CSV table of C-alpha atoms in Angstrom, one decimal:
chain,number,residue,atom,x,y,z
A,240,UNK,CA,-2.6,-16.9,-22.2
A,241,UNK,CA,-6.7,-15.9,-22.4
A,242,UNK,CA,-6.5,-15.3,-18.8
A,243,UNK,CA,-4.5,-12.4,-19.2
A,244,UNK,CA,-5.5,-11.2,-22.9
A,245,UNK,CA,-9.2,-11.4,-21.9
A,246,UNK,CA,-9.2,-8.9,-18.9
A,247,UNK,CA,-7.2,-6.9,-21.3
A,248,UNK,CA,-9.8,-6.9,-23.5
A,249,UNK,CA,-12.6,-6.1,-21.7
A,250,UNK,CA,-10.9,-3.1,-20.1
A,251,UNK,CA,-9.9,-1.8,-23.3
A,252,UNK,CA,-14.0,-2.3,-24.4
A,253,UNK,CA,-15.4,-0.7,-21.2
A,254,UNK,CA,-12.7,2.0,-22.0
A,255,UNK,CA,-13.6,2.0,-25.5
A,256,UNK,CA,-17.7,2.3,-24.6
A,257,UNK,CA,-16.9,5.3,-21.9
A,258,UNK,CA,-15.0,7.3,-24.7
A,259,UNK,CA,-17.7,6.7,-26.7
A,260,UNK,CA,-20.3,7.5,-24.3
A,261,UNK,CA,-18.3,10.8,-23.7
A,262,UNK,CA,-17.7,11.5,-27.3
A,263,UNK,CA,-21.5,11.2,-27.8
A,264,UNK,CA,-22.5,13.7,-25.2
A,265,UNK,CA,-20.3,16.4,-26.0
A,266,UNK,CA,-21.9,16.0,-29.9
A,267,UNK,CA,-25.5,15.8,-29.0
A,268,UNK,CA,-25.5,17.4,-25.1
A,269,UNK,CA,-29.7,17.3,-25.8
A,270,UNK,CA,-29.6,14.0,-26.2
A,271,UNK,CA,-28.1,12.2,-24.0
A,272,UNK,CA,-28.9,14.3,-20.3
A,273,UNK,CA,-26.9,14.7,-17.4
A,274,UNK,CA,-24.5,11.9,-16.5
A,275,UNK,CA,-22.2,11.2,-13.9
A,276,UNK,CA,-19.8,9.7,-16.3
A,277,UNK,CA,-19.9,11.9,-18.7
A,278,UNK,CA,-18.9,14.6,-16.0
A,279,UNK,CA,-16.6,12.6,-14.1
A,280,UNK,CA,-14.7,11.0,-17.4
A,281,UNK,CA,-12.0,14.0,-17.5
A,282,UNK,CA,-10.9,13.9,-13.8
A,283,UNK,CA,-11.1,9.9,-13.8
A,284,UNK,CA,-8.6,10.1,-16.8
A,285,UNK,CA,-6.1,12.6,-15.6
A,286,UNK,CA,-5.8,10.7,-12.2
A,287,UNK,CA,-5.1,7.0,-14.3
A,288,UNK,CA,-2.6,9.3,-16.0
A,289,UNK,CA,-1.0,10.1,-12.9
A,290,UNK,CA,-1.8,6.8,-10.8
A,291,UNK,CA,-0.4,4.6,-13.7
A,292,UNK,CA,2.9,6.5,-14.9
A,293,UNK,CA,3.9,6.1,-11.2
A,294,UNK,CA,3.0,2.4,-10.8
A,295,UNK,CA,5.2,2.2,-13.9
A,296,UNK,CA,7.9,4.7,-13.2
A,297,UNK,CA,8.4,3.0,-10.0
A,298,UNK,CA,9.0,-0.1,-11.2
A,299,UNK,CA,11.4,1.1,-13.8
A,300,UNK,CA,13.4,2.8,-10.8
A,301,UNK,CA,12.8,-0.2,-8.6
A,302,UNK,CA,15.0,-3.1,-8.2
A,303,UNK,CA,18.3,-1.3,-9.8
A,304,UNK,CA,20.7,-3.2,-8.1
A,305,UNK,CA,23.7,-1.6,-6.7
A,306,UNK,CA,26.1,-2.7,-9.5
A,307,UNK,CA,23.7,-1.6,-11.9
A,308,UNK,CA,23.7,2.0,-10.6
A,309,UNK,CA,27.6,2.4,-10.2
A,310,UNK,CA,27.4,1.3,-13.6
A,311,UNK,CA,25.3,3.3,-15.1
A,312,UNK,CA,27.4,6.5,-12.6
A,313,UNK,CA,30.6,4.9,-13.9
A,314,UNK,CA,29.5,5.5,-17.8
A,315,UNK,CA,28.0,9.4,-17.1
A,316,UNK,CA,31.1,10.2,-15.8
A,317,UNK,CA,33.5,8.8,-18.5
A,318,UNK,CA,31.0,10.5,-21.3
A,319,UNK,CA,30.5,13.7,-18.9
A,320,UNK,CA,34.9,13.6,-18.3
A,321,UNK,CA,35.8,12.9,-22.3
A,322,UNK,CA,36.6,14.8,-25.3
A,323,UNK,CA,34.0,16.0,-27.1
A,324,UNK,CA,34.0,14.2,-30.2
A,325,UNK,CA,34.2,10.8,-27.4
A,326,UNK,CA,31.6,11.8,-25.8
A,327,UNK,CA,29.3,12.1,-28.6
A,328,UNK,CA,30.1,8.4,-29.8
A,329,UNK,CA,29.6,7.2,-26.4
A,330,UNK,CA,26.3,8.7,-26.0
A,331,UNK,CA,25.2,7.4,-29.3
A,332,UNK,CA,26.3,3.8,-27.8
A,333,UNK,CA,23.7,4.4,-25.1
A,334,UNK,CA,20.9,5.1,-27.6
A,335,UNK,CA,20.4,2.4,-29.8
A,336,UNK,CA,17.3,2.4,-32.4
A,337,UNK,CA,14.5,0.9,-30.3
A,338,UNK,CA,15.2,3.4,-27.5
A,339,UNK,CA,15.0,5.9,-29.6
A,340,UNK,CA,12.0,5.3,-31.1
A,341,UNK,CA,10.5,4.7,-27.6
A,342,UNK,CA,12.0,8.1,-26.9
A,343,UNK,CA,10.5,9.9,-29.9
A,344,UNK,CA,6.9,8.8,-29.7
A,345,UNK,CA,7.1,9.6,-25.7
A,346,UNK,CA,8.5,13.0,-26.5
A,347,UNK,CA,5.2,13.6,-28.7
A,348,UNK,CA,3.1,12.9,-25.4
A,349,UNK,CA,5.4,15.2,-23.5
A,350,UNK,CA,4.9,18.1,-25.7
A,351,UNK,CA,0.8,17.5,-25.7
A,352,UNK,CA,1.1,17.4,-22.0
A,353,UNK,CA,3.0,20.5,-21.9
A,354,UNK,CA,0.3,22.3,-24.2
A,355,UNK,CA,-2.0,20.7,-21.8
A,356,UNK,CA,-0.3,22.6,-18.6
A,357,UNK,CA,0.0,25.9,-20.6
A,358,UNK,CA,-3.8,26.0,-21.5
A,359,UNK,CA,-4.5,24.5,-17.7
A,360,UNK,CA,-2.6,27.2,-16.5
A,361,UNK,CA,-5.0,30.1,-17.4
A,362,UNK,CA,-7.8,28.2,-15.7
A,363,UNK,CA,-6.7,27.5,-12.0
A,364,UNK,CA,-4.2,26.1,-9.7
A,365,UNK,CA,-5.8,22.7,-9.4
A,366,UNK,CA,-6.0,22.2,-12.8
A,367,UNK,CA,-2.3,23.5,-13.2
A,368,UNK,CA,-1.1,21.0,-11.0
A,369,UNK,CA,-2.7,18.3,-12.4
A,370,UNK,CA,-1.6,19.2,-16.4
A,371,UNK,CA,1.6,19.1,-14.5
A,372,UNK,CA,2.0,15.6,-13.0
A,373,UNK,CA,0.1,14.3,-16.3
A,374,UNK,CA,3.8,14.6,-17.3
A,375,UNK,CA,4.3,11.2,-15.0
A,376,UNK,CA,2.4,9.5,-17.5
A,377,UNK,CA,4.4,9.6,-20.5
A,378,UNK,CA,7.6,9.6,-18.3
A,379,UNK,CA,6.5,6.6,-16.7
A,380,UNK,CA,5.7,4.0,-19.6
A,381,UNK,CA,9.0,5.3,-21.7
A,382,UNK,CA,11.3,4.8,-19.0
A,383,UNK,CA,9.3,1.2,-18.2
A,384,UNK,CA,9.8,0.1,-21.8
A,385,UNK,CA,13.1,1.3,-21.9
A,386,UNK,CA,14.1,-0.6,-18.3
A,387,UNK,CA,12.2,-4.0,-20.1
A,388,UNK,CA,14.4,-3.4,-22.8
A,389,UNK,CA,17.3,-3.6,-21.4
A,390,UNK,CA,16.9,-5.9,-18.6
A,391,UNK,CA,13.8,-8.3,-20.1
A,392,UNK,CA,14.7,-10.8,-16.8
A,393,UNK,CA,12.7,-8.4,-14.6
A,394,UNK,CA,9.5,-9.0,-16.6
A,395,UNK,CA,9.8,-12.3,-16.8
A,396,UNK,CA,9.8,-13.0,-12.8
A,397,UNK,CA,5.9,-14.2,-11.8
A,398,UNK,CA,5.4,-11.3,-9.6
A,399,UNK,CA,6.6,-8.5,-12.7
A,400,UNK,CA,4.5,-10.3,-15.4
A,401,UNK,CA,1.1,-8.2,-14.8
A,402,UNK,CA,3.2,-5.1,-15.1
A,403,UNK,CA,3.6,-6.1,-18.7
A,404,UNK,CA,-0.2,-6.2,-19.3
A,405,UNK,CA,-0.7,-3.5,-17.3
A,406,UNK,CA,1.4,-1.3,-19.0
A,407,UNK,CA,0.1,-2.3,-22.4
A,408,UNK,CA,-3.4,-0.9,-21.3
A,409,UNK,CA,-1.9,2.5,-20.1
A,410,UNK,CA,-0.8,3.0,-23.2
A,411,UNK,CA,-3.8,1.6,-25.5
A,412,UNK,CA,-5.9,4.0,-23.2
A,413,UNK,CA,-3.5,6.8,-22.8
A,414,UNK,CA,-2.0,7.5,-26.0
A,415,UNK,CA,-4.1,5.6,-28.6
C-alpha cells in the first residue's frame, strides 16, 4: 500500500513546489531571476496534458473485447431505431448517476479548454494546436473512469493497477 501512495505523494509535492515556484515568479518577477522552470512550466504542463489523456484514453479504448463492442453497436442501434419517447428511457438507462457526475465535472474542463483554444487561437498556430489536443486531457480521464466503472475487473489485473494511481495524479495535477 505505501509503495504506491508514497510515490504518489511525492509527485503531487514536487508538483505542488513547481506551482509554487511558478506562482511565486509571476508575483514578484524581481525577485526571483530568470529560471528555466519557471519558463518551461507552461509547455511541460500542456504536453503531460496531452501525453497523459492519451495514456488514459487508450486504455479506456483498449482491451474492448469483441462482444463488448457488438454490444455496445447492438444498444445504439435499438436507441438510434426506436420511438422517441423509447429512446429517451433507454439513453437514460445508459447514464446512471456516477457517470453523470463524472460527465459533468469533465464537461467543466472541456469548456476551460475550449476558452483556452479560443484565446490560443489569436496568438499562433502552435499554440492553437496545442489548446486543441489539451482537449485529450479531460477526454481521456472521463472516459477512463467511466470504462473502470463499468468494467472494475480491468483495473484490478496486476499489469492495469498503476493506471489507477496514475490516473489519480493526472487529475490532482490537472484539474485540482
Amino acid at each position: 500500500l505505501f509503495c504506491r501512495i508514497l510515490p504518489v505523494l511525492g509527485l503531487a509535492i514536487l508538483l505542488w513546489l513547481c506551482i509554487s515556484r511558478w506562482r511565486e515568479w509571476h508575483i514578484f518577477p524581481d525577485d526571483c531571476g530568470s529560471s528555466f522552470l519557471v519558463f518551461s512550466w507552461p509547455w511541460f504542463q500542456q504536453i503531460f496534458l496531452i501525453a497523459g489523456g492519451g495514456v488514459l484514453l487508450g486504455f479506456a479504448l483498449w482491451g474492448l473485447s469483441n462482444r463488448q463492442m457488438r454490444r455496445n453497436q447492438q444498444m445504439m442501434d435499438e436507441i438510434a431505431q426506436a420511438p422517441s419517447h423509447n429512446a429517451a428511457s433507454k439513453l437514460i438507462a445508459l447514464i446512471d448517476y456516477d457517470v453523470a457526475l463524472i460527465i459533468m465535472t469533465s464537461s467543466q474542463a472541456v469548456v476551460w479548454d475550449a476558452v483556452e483554444f479560443f484565446v490560443a487561437s489569436a496568438s499562433s498556430y502552435l499554440l492553437s494546436a496545442t489548446a486543441l489536443l489539451g482537449f485529450i486531457g479531460p477526454g481521456g480521464v472521463c472516459l477512463f473512469a467511466i470504462s473502470c466503472w463499468r468494467q472494475p475487473e480491468r483495473l484490478l489485473r496486476k499489469r492495469n493497477r498503476w493506471l489507477g494511481w496514475f490516473a489519480l495524479f493526472f487529475a490532482m495535477s490537472c484539474f485540482a
